[in-house]
PDB file of C-alpha atoms and ligand atoms in Angstrom:
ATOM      1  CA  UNK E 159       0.000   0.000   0.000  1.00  0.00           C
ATOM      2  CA  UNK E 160       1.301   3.661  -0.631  1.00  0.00           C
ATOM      3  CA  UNK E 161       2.369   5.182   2.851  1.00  0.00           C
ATOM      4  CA  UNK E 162       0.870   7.956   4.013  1.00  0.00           C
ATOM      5  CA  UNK E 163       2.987  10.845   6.261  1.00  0.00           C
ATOM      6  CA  UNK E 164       1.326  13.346   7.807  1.00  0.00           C
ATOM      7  CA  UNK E 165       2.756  15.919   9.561  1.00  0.00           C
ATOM      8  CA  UNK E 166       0.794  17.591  12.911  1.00  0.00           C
ATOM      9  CA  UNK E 167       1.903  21.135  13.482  1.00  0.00           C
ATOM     10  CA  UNK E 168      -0.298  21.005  16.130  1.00  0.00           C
ATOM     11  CA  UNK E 169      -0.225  25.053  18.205  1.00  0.00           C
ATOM     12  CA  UNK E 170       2.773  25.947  15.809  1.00  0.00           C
ATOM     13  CA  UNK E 171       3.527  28.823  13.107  1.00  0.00           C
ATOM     14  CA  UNK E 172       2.906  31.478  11.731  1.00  0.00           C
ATOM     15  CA  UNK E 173       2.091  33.028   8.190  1.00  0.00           C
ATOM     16  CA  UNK E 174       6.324  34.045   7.472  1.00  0.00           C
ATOM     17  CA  UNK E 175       7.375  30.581   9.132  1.00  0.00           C
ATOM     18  CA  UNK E 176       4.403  28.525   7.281  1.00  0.00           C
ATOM     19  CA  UNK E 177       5.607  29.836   3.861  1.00  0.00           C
ATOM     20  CA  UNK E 178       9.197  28.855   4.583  1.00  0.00           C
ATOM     21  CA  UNK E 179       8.412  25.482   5.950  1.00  0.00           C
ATOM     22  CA  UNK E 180       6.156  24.818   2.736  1.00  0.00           C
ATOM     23  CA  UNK E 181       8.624  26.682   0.312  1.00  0.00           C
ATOM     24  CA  UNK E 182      11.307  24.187   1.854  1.00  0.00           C
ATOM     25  CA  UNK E 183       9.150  20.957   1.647  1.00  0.00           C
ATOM     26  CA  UNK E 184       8.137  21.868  -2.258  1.00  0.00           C
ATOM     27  CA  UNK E 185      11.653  22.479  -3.138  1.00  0.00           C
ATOM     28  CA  UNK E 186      13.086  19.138  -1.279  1.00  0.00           C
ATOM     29  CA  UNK E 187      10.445  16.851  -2.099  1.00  0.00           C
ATOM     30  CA  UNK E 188       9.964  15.959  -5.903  1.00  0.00           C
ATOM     31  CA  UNK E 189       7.969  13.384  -6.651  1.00  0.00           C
ATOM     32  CA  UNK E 190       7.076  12.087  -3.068  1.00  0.00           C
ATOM     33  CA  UNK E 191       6.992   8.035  -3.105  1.00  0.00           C
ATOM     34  CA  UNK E 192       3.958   8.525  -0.615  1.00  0.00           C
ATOM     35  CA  UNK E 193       0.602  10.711   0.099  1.00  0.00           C
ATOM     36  CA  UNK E 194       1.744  13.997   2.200  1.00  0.00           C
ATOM     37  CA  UNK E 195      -0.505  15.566   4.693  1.00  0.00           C
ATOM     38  CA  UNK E 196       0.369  18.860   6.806  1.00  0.00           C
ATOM     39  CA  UNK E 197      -2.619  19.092   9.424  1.00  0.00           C
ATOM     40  CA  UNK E 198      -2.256  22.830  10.285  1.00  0.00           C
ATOM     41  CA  UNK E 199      -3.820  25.461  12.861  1.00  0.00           C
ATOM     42  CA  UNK E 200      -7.325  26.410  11.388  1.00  0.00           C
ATOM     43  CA  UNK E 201      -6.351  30.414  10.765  1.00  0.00           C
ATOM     44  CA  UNK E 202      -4.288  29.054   8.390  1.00  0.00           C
ATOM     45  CA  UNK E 203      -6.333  27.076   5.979  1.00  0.00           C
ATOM     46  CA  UNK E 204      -6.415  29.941   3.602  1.00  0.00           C
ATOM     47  CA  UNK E 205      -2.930  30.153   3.457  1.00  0.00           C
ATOM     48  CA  UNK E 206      -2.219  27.027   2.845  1.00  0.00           C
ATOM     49  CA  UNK E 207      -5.160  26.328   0.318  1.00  0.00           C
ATOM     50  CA  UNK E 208      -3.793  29.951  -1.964  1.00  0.00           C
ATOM     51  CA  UNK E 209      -0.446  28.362  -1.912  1.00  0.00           C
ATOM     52  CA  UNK E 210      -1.159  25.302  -3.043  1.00  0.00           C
ATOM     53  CA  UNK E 211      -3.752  26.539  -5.492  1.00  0.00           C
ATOM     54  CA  UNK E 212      -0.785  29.517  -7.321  1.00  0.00           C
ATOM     55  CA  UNK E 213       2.144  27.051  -7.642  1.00  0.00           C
ATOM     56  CA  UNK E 214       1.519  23.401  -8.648  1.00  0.00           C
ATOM     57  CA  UNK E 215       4.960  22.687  -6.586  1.00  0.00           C
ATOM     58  CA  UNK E 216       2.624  22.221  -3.591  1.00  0.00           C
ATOM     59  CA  UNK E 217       0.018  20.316  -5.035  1.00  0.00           C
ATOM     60  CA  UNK E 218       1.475  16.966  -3.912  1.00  0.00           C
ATOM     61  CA  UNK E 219       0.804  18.167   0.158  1.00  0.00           C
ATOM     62  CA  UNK E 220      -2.450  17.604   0.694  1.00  0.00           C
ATOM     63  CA  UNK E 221      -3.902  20.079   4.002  1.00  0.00           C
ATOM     64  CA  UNK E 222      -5.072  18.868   6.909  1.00  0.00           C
ATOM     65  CA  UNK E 223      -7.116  20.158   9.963  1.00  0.00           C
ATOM     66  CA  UNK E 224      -6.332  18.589  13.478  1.00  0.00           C
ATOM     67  CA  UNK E 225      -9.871  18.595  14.605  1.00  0.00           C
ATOM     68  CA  UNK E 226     -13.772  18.689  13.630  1.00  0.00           C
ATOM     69  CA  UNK E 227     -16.547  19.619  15.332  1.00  0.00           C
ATOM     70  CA  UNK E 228     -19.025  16.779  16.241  1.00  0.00           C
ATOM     71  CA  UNK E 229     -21.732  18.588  15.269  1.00  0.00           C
ATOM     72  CA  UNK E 230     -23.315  20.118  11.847  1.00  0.00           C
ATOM     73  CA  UNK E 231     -23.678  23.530  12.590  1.00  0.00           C
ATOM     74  CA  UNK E 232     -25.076  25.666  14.485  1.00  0.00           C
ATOM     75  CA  UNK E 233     -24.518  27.368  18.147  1.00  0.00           C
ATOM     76  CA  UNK E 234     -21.418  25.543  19.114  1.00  0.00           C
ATOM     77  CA  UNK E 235     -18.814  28.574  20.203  1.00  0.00           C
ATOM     78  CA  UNK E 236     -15.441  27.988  18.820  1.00  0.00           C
ATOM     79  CA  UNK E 237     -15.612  25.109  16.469  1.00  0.00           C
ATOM     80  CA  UNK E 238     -15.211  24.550  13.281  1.00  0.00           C
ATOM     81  CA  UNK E 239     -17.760  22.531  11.217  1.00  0.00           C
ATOM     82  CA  UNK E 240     -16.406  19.807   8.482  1.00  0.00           C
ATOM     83  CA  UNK E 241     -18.406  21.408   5.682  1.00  0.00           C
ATOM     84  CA  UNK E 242     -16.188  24.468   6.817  1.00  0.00           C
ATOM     85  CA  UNK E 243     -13.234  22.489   6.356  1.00  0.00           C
ATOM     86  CA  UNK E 244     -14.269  21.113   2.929  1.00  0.00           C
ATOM     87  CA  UNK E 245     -14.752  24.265   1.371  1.00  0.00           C
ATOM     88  CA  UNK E 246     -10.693  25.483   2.503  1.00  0.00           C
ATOM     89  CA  UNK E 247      -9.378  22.175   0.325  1.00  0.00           C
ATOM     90  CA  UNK E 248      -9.132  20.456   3.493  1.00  0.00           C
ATOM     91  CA  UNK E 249      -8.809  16.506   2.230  1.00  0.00           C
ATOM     92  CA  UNK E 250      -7.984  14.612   6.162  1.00  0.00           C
ATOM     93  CA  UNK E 251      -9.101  15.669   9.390  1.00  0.00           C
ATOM     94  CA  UNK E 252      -7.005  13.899  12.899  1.00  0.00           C
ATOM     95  CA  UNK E 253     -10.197  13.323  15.213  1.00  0.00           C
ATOM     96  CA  UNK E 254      -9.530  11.378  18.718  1.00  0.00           C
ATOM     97  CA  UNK E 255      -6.241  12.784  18.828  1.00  0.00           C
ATOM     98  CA  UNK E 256      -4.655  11.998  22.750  1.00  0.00           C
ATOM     99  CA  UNK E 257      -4.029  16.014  23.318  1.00  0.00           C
ATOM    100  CA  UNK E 258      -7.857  16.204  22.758  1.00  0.00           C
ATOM    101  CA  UNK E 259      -8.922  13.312  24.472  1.00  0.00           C
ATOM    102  CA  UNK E 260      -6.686  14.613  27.534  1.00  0.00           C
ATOM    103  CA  UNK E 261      -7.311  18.033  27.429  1.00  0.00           C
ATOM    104  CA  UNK E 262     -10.707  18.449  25.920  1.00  0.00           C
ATOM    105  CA  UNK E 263     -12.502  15.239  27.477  1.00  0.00           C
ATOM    106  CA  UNK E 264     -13.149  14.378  24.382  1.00  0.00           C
ATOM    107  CA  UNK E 265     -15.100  10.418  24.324  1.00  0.00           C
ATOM    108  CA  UNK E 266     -14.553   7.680  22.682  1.00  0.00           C
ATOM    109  CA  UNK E 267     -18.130   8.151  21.218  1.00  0.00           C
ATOM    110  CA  UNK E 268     -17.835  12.044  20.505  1.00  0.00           C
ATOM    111  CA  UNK E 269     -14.549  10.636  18.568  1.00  0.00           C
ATOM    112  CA  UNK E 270     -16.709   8.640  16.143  1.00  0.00           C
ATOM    113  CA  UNK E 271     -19.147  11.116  15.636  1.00  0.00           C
ATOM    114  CA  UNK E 272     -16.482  13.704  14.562  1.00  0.00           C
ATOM    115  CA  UNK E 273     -15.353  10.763  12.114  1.00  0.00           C
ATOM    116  CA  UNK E 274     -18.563  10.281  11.018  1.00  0.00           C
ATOM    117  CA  UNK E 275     -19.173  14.774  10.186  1.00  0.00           C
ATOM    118  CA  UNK E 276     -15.962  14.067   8.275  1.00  0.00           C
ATOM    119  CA  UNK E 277     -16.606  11.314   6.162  1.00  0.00           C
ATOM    120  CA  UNK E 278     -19.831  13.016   5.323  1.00  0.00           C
ATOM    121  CA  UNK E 279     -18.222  15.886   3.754  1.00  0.00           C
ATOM    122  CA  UNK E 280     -15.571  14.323   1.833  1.00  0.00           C
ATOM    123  CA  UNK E 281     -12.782  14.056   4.282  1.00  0.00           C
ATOM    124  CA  UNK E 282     -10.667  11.291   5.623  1.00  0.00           C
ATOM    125  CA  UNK E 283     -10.489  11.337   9.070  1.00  0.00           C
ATOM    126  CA  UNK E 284      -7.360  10.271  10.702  1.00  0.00           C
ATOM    127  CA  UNK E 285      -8.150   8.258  13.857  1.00  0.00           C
ATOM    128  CA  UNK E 286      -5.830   8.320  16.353  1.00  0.00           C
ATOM    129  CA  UNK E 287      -5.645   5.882  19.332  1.00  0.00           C
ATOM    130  CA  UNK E 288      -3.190   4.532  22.004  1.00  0.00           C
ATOM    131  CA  UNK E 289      -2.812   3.682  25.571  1.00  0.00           C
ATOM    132  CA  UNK E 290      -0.935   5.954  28.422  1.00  0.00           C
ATOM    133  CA  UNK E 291       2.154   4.896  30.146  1.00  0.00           C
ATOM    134  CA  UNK E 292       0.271   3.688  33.022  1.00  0.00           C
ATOM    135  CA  UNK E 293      -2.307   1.523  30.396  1.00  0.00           C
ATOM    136  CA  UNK E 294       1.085   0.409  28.687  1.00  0.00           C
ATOM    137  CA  UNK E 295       2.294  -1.173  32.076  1.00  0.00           C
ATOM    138  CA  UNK E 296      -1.218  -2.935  33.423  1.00  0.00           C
ATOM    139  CA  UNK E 297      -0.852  -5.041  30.348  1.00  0.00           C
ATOM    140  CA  UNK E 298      -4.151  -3.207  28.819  1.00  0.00           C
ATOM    141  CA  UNK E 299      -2.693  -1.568  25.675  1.00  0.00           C
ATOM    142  CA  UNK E 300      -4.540  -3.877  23.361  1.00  0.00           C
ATOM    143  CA  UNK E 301      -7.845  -3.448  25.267  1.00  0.00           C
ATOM    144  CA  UNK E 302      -7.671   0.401  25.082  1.00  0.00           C
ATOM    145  CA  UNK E 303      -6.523   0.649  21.191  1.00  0.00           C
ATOM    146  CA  UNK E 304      -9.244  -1.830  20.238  1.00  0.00           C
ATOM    147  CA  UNK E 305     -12.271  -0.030  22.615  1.00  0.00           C
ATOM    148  CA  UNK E 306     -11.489   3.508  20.898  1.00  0.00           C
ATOM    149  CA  UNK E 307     -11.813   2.011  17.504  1.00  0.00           C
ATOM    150  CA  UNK E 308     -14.637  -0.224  18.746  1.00  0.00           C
ATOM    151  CA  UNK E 309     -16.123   3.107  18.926  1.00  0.00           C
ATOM    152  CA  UNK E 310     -15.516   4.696  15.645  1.00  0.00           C
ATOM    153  CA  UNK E 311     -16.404   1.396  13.978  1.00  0.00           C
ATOM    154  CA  UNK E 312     -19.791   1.148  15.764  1.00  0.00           C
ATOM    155  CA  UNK E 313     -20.794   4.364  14.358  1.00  0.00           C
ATOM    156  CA  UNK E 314     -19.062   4.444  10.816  1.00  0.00           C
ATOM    157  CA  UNK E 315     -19.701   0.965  10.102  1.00  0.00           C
ATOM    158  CA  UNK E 316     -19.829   0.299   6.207  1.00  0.00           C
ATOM    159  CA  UNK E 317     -18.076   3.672   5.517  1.00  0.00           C
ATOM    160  CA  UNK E 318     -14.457   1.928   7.637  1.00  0.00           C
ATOM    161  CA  UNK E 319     -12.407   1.381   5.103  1.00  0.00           C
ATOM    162  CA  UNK E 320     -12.725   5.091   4.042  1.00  0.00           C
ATOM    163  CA  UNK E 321     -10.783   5.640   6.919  1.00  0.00           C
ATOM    164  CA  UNK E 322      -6.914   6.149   8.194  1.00  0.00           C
ATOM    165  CA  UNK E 323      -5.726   5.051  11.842  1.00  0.00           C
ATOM    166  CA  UNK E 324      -2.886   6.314  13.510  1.00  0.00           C
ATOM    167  CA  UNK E 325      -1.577   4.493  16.949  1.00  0.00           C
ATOM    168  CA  UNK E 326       0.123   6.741  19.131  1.00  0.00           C
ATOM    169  CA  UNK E 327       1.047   5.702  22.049  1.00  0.00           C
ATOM    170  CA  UNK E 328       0.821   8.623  24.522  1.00  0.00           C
ATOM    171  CA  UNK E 329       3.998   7.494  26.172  1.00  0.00           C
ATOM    172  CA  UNK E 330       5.881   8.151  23.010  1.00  0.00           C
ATOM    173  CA  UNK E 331       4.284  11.517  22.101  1.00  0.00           C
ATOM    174  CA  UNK E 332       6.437  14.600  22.643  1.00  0.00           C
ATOM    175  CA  UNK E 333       8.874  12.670  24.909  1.00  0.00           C
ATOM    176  CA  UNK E 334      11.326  11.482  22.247  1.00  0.00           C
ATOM    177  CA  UNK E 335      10.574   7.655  23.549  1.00  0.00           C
ATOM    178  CA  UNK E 336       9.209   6.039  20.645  1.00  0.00           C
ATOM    179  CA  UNK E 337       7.650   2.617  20.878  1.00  0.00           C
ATOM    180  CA  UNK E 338      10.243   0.207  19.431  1.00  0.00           C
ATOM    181  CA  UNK E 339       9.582  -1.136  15.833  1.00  0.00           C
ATOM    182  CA  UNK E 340       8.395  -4.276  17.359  1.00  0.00           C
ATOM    183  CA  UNK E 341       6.259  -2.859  19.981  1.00  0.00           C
ATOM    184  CA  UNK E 342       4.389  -0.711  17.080  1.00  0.00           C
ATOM    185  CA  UNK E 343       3.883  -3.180  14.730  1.00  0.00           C
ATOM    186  CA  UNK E 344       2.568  -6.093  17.312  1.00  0.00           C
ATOM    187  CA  UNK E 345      -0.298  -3.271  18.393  1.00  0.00           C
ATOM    188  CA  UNK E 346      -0.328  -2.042  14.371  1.00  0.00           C
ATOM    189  CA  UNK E 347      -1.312  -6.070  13.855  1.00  0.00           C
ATOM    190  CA  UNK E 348      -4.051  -5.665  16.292  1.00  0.00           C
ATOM    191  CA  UNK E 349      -5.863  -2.995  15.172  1.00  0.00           C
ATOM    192  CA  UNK E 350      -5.266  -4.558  11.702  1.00  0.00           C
ATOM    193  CA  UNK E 351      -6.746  -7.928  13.001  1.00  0.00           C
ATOM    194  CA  UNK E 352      -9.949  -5.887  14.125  1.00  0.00           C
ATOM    195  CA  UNK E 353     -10.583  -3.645  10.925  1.00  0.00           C
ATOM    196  CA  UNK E 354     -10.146  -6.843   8.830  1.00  0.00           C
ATOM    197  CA  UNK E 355     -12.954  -8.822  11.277  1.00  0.00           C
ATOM    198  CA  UNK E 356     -15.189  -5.413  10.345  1.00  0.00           C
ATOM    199  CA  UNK E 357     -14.747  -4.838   6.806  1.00  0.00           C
ATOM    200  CA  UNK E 358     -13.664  -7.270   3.480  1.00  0.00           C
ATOM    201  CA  UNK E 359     -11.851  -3.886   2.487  1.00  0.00           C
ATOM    202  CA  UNK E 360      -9.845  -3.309   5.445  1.00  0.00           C
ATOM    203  CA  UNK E 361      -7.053  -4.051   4.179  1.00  0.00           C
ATOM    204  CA  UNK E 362      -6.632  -0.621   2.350  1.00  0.00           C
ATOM    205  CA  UNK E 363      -7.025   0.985   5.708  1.00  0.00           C
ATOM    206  CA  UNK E 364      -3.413   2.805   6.253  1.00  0.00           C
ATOM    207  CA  UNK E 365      -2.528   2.727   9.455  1.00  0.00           C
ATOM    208  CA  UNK E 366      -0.035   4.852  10.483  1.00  0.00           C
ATOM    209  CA  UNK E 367       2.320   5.374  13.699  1.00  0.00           C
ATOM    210  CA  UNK E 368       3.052   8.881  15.520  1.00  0.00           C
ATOM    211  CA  UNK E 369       4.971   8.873  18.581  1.00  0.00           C
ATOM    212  CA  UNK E 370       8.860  11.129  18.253  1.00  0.00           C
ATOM    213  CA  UNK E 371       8.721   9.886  14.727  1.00  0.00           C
ATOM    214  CA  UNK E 372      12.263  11.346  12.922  1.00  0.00           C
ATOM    215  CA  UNK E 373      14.637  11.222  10.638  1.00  0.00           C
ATOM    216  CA  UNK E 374      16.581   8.467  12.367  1.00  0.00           C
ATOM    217  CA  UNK E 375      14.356   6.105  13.344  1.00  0.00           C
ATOM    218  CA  UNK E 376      11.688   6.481  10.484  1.00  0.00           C
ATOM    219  CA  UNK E 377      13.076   3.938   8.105  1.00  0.00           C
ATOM    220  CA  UNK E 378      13.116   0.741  10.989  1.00  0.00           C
ATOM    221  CA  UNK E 379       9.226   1.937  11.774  1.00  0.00           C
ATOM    222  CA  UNK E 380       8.292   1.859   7.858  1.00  0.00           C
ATOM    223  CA  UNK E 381       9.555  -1.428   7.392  1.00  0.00           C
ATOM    224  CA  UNK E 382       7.360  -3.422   9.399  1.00  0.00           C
ATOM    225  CA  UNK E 383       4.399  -5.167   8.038  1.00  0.00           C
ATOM    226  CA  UNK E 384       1.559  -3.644   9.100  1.00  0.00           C
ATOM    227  CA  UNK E 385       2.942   0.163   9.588  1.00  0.00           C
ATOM    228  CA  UNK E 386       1.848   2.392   6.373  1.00  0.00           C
ATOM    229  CA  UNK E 387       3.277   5.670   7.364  1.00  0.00           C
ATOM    230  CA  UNK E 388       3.710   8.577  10.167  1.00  0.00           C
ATOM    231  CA  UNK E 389       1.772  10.556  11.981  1.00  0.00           C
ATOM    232  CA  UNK E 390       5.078  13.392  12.728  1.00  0.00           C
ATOM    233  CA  UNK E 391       4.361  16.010  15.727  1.00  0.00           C
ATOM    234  CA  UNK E 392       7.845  17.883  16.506  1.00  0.00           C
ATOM    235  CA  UNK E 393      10.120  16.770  13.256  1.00  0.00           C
ATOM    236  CA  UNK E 394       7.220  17.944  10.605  1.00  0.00           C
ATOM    237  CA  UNK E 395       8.167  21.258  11.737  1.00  0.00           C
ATOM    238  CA  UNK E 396      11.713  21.411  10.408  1.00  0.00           C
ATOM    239  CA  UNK E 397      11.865  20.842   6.817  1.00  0.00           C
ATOM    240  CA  UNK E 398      14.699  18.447   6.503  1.00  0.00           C
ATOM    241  CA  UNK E 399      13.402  16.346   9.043  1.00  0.00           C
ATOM    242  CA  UNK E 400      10.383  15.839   7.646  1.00  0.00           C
ATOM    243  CA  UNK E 401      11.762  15.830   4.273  1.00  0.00           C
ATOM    244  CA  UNK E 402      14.073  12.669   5.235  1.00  0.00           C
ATOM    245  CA  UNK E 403      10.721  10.744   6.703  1.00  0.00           C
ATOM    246  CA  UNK E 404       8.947  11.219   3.426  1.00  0.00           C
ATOM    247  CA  UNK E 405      12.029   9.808   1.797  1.00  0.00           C
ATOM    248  CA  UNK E 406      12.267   6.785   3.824  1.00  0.00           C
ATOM    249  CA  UNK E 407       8.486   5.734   3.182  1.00  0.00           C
ATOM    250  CA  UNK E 408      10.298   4.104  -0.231  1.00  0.00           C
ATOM    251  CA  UNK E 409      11.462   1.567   2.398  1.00  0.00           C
ATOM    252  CA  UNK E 410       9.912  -1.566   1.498  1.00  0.00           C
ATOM    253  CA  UNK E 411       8.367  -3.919   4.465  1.00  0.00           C
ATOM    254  CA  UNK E 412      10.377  -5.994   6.477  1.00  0.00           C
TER     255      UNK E 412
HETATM  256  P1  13P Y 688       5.791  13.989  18.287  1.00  0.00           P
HETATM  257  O1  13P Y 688       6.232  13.480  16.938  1.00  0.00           O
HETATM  258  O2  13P Y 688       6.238  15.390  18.558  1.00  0.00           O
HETATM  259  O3  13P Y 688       6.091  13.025  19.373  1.00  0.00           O
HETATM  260  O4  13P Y 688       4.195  14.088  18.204  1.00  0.00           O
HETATM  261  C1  13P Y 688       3.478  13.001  17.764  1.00  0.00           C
HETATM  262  C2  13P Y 688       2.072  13.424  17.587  1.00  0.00           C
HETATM  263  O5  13P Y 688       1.352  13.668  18.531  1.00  0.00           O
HETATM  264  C3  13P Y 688       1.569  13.541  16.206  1.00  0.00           C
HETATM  265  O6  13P Y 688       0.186  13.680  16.183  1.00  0.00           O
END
């Protein structure tokens, strides 16, 4: 399957640093061996989508958002509807992601919903799951990956194989511990296991890993079987970082 990186700028940038990050990426990438994402603060949407739409350089990194609203529309203060999205160019969306989870409460169930608001406008959500340290070491990882895409299954049912899962452990996240090739790929063969009992078309489900992804320990991640790509927090900011992960998604499976 062709790999799929996306970059998560998360609460970074700005319109003079966005244009040289993207200027860099455009002039460093050529023909990219994989599907590029950049899933980038809302305000800039615009930017992004004018950019991509005046020089065809850009037109092989697709935008991103980091978030949907659950909802349609309507009087929900602060978010940000996934018809909105559609009409910036906006082609993925990360829902579920652990920052949001943590910090905004956000349920397994309100997860799937925002899934579901993407998928019916067009978009591919990006569902990320994965266990905390303390999960990790009561032997429950499996249990937790598989109830929060129980979850988005449940509620998306014959639309699954529409969309993208990324496991990130929250250990690894930010703390430059990434889970060891192994340790990815034996939960990356789980959730595998799970889409496949769901859907005949599973199987073209990319699922991705994000956890202190980077240029030196992208290539051993890639090669395993059932890892199709990166989900890149800190390294998708600097563009020779990011630049060397989409350059080892040529490396074939182990
Ligand atoms: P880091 O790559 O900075 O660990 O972030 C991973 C992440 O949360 C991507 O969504």
């Amino acid at each position: 399957m062709r790999k799929l990186i996306a970059g998560n700028w998360k609460m970074n940038g700005s319109l003079a640093a966005n244009e040289a990050l993207l200027d860099a990426l455009a002039a460093g990438m050529g023909q990219p061996a994989c599907d590029v994402v950049v899933c980038v603060p809302a305000p800039y949407f615009s930017q992004i989508s004018a950019v991509r739409r005046a020089n065809t350089a850009y037109a092989a990194i697709h935008l991103g958002a980091q978030d949907v609203s659950e909802h349609e529309q309507g009087a929900f203060t602060g978010e940000v509807s996934a018809a909105m999205l559609r009409e910036f160019g906006v082609r993925y969306c990360l829902v579920g992601h652990s920052e949001r989870r943590q910090y905004h409460a956000e349920s397994d169930e309100a997860v799937a919903r925002k899934a579901q608001r993407a998928l019916a406008a067009g978009i591919t959500p990006i569902v990320c799951v994965g266990e905390s340290l303390a999960e990790r070491e009561a032997g429950h990882t499996n249990e937790v990956v598989r109830r929060q895409l129980a979850a988005v299954i449940h509620t998306n049912g014959h639309c699954i194989s529409e969309i993208v899962v990324a496991y990130e452990p929250v250990w690894a996240i930010g703390t430059g511990k990434t889970a060891s090739p192994e340790q990815a790929q034996a939960v990356h063969a789980v959730l595998r296991a799970q889409l496949q009992a769901a859907s005949a078309q599973a199987n073209r489900v990319p699922i991705v890993y994000g956890g202190s992804m980077n240029a030196g320990n992208a290539a051993a991640l890639l090669g395993q079987a059932d890892i199709d790509g990166g989900l890149v927090g800190g390294a998708s900011l600097k563009a020779a970082d990011f630049l060397s992960i989409i350059a080892n998604s040529r490396t074939e499976c182990a």
